PDB file of C-alpha atoms in Angstrom:
ATOM      1  CA  MET A   1    -101.932 -74.175  82.930  1.00  0.00           C
ATOM      2  CA  ASN A   2    -102.000 -71.717  80.037  1.00  0.00           C
ATOM      3  CA  LYS A   3    -101.432 -68.870  82.495  1.00  0.00           C
ATOM      4  CA  LEU A   4     -98.432 -70.692  83.940  1.00  0.00           C
ATOM      5  CA  HIS A   5     -97.108 -71.264  80.447  1.00  0.00           C
ATOM      6  CA  ARG A   6     -97.293 -67.556  79.638  1.00  0.00           C
ATOM      7  CA  MET A   7     -95.539 -66.739  82.888  1.00  0.00           C
ATOM      8  CA  GLY A   8     -92.709 -69.159  82.114  1.00  0.00           C
ATOM      9  CA  LEU A   9     -93.612 -71.474  84.980  1.00  0.00           C
ATOM     10  CA  ALA A  10     -95.151 -74.259  82.918  1.00  0.00           C
ATOM     11  CA  ALA A  11     -92.199 -76.620  83.066  1.00  0.00           C
ATOM     12  CA  THR A  12     -92.257 -76.652  86.872  1.00  0.00           C
ATOM     13  CA  ALA A  13     -96.020 -76.767  87.166  1.00  0.00           C
ATOM     14  CA  ALA A  14     -96.459 -79.339  84.408  1.00  0.00           C
ATOM     15  CA  ALA A  15     -94.606 -81.987  86.361  1.00  0.00           C
ATOM     16  CA  ALA A  16     -96.793 -81.356  89.398  1.00  0.00           C
ATOM     17  CA  SER A  17    -100.025 -81.333  87.416  1.00  0.00           C
ATOM     18  CA  LEU A  18     -99.413 -84.462  85.332  1.00  0.00           C
ATOM     19  CA  ALA A  19    -100.889 -86.670  88.032  1.00  0.00           C
ATOM     20  CA  LEU A  20    -103.884 -84.348  88.471  1.00  0.00           C
ATOM     21  CA  LEU A  21    -104.998 -83.688  84.902  1.00  0.00           C
ATOM     22  CA  PRO A  22    -104.874 -86.317  82.177  1.00  0.00           C
ATOM     23  CA  GLY A  23    -103.654 -84.896  78.872  1.00  0.00           C
ATOM     24  CA  THR A  24    -101.652 -82.079  80.463  1.00  0.00           C
ATOM     25  CA  ALA A  25     -98.364 -83.285  78.990  1.00  0.00           C
ATOM     26  CA  GLN A  26     -99.824 -83.272  75.482  1.00  0.00           C
ATOM     27  CA  LEU A  27    -101.270 -79.797  75.966  1.00  0.00           C
ATOM     28  CA  GLU A  28     -97.964 -78.458  77.266  1.00  0.00           C
ATOM     29  CA  ALA A  29     -96.129 -79.990  74.302  1.00  0.00           C
ATOM     30  CA  ARG A  30     -98.526 -78.247  71.909  1.00  0.00           C
ATOM     31  CA  LEU A  31     -98.128 -74.898  73.686  1.00  0.00           C
ATOM     32  CA  ALA A  32     -94.342 -75.201  73.514  1.00  0.00           C
ATOM     33  CA  LYS A  33     -94.553 -75.450  69.708  1.00  0.00           C
ATOM     34  CA  GLN A  34     -95.908 -71.958  69.254  1.00  0.00           C
ATOM     35  CA  PRO A  35     -95.962 -71.006  65.574  1.00  0.00           C
ATOM     36  CA  ALA A  36     -94.148 -67.948  64.311  1.00  0.00           C
ATOM     37  CA  ILE A  37     -96.141 -64.729  64.198  1.00  0.00           C
ATOM     38  CA  ILE A  38     -95.885 -63.716  60.555  1.00  0.00           C
ATOM     39  CA  VAL A  39     -97.603 -60.336  60.635  1.00  0.00           C
ATOM     40  CA  PRO A  40     -96.325 -56.960  61.843  1.00  0.00           C
ATOM     41  CA  ALA A  41     -96.976 -56.439  65.543  1.00  0.00           C
ATOM     42  CA  VAL A  42     -96.760 -53.942  68.352  1.00  0.00           C
ATOM     43  CA  THR A  43     -96.628 -55.527  71.785  1.00  0.00           C
ATOM     44  CA  LEU A  44     -97.476 -53.607  74.935  1.00  0.00           C
ATOM     45  CA  ASP A  45     -96.459 -54.235  78.535  1.00  0.00           C
ATOM     46  CA  GLY A  46     -98.262 -52.467  81.350  1.00  0.00           C
ATOM     47  CA  LEU A  47     -95.624 -51.452  83.876  1.00  0.00           C
ATOM     48  CA  ALA A  48     -98.163 -51.695  86.722  1.00  0.00           C
ATOM     49  CA  ASP A  49     -99.368 -55.215  85.849  1.00  0.00           C
ATOM     50  CA  GLY A  50     -99.485 -57.322  89.000  1.00  0.00           C
ATOM     51  CA  ASN A  51    -100.110 -60.574  87.084  1.00  0.00           C
ATOM     52  CA  PHE A  52     -97.374 -60.417  84.457  1.00  0.00           C
ATOM     53  CA  PRO A  53     -94.267 -58.352  85.200  1.00  0.00           C
ATOM     54  CA  ALA A  54     -93.177 -56.151  82.296  1.00  0.00           C
ATOM     55  CA  THR A  55     -90.274 -57.367  80.184  1.00  0.00           C
ATOM     56  CA  ASP A  56     -88.050 -55.960  77.482  1.00  0.00           C
ATOM     57  CA  ASP A  57     -89.810 -58.474  75.185  1.00  0.00           C
ATOM     58  CA  SER A  58     -86.683 -60.552  74.645  1.00  0.00           C
ATOM     59  CA  PRO A  59     -88.428 -63.748  75.881  1.00  0.00           C
ATOM     60  CA  SER A  60     -90.971 -63.633  73.041  1.00  0.00           C
ATOM     61  CA  ALA A  61     -89.204 -61.629  70.313  1.00  0.00           C
ATOM     62  CA  HIS A  62     -88.026 -64.793  68.543  1.00  0.00           C
ATOM     63  CA  HIS A  63     -91.652 -65.676  67.744  1.00  0.00           C
ATOM     64  CA  PHE A  64     -92.004 -62.706  65.364  1.00  0.00           C
ATOM     65  CA  THR A  65     -90.829 -62.837  61.744  1.00  0.00           C
ATOM     66  CA  ASP A  66     -92.229 -59.495  60.542  1.00  0.00           C
ATOM     67  CA  PRO A  67     -91.453 -56.113  62.117  1.00  0.00           C
ATOM     68  CA  GLN A  68     -92.328 -56.080  65.793  1.00  0.00           C
ATOM     69  CA  PHE A  69     -92.046 -53.218  68.239  1.00  0.00           C
ATOM     70  CA  HIS A  70     -92.405 -53.488  71.985  1.00  0.00           C
ATOM     71  CA  ARG A  71     -93.621 -50.650  74.195  1.00  0.00           C
ATOM     72  CA  PRO A  72     -93.781 -50.424  77.956  1.00  0.00           C
ATOM     73  CA  VAL A  73     -96.821 -48.440  79.109  1.00  0.00           C
ATOM     74  CA  ALA A  74     -96.512 -46.531  82.387  1.00  0.00           C
ATOM     75  CA  GLY A  75     -99.476 -46.550  84.729  1.00  0.00           C
ATOM     76  CA  ALA A  76    -101.152 -49.495  83.029  1.00  0.00           C
ATOM     77  CA  GLY A  77    -101.772 -52.968  84.279  1.00  0.00           C
ATOM     78  CA  HIS A  78    -103.119 -55.986  82.460  1.00  0.00           C
ATOM     79  CA  ASN A  79    -106.098 -54.299  80.764  1.00  0.00           C
ATOM     80  CA  LEU A  80    -104.403 -51.756  78.527  1.00  0.00           C
ATOM     81  CA  PRO A  81    -107.391 -50.944  76.279  1.00  0.00           C
ATOM     82  CA  GLN A  82    -109.356 -49.685  79.300  1.00  0.00           C
ATOM     83  CA  GLU A  83    -106.505 -48.366  81.421  1.00  0.00           C
ATOM     84  CA  ARG A  84    -104.566 -46.496  78.715  1.00  0.00           C
ATOM     85  CA  PRO A  85    -106.832 -46.142  75.642  1.00  0.00           C
ATOM     86  CA  PRO A  86    -104.538 -43.635  73.852  1.00  0.00           C
ATOM     87  CA  ALA A  87    -101.520 -45.992  74.063  1.00  0.00           C
ATOM     88  CA  PHE A  88    -103.608 -48.929  72.888  1.00  0.00           C
ATOM     89  CA  ALA A  89    -105.127 -46.951  70.006  1.00  0.00           C
ATOM     90  CA  ALA A  90    -101.672 -45.744  68.945  1.00  0.00           C
ATOM     91  CA  ALA A  91    -100.458 -49.343  68.830  1.00  0.00           C
ATOM     92  CA  VAL A  92    -103.429 -50.339  66.649  1.00  0.00           C
ATOM     93  CA  ARG A  93    -102.735 -47.448  64.269  1.00  0.00           C
ATOM     94  CA  ASP A  94     -99.052 -48.344  64.134  1.00  0.00           C
ATOM     95  CA  VAL A  95     -99.820 -51.983  63.308  1.00  0.00           C
ATOM     96  CA  ARG A  96    -102.055 -50.803  60.488  1.00  0.00           C
ATOM     97  CA  GLU A  97     -99.250 -48.639  59.099  1.00  0.00           C
ATOM     98  CA  LEU A  98     -96.748 -51.484  59.443  1.00  0.00           C
ATOM     99  CA  ARG A  99     -99.104 -53.799  57.582  1.00  0.00           C
ATOM    100  CA  GLN A 100     -99.610 -51.285  54.791  1.00  0.00           C
ATOM    101  CA  GLU A 101     -95.842 -50.828  54.463  1.00  0.00           C
ATOM    102  CA  SER A 102     -95.337 -54.591  54.444  1.00  0.00           C
ATOM    103  CA  ALA A 103     -98.032 -55.068  51.797  1.00  0.00           C
ATOM    104  CA  GLY A 104     -96.401 -52.374  49.670  1.00  0.00           C
ATOM    105  CA  ARG A 105     -93.046 -54.167  49.858  1.00  0.00           C
ATOM    106  CA  GLU A 106     -94.692 -57.479  48.931  1.00  0.00           C
ATOM    107  CA  ARG A 107     -96.334 -55.921  45.870  1.00  0.00           C
ATOM    108  CA  PHE A 108     -93.035 -54.290  44.883  1.00  0.00           C
ATOM    109  CA  VAL A 109     -91.072 -57.503  45.328  1.00  0.00           C
ATOM    110  CA  GLY A 110     -93.668 -59.383  43.284  1.00  0.00           C
ATOM    111  CA  ARG A 111     -93.333 -56.900  40.401  1.00  0.00           C
ATOM    112  CA  ARG A 112     -89.533 -57.074  40.503  1.00  0.00           C
ATOM    113  CA  GLN A 113     -89.618 -60.842  40.277  1.00  0.00           C
ATOM    114  CA  ASP A 114     -91.945 -60.673  37.280  1.00  0.00           C
ATOM    115  CA  THR A 115     -89.715 -58.310  35.302  1.00  0.00           C
ATOM    116  CA  PRO A 116     -86.840 -59.742  33.290  1.00  0.00           C
TER     117      PRO A 116
END
């Protein structure tokens, strides 16, 4: 069911599975209440992913409150760390830089609030 939820098919499948799996409705309700992602993020979409078609990230962008960048990765499927290690490593480095920038702003804002 989690896979169907990620693919946007949960609403259709949930109705069909309610009779098969007790507790499915409660699980689906919990998944629908996804919390905001409050840290900087870089999301990657493999353009050759046969399980999850690549998007422009608009379906999930509203979940992010900090800076978030989305990158399509040509020639990659669902396992980006193994299929395109340089793209994956670049995303990890970029998240680290985003976090450092964010932490610097938080420290600066904290100092400004403390000064009269």
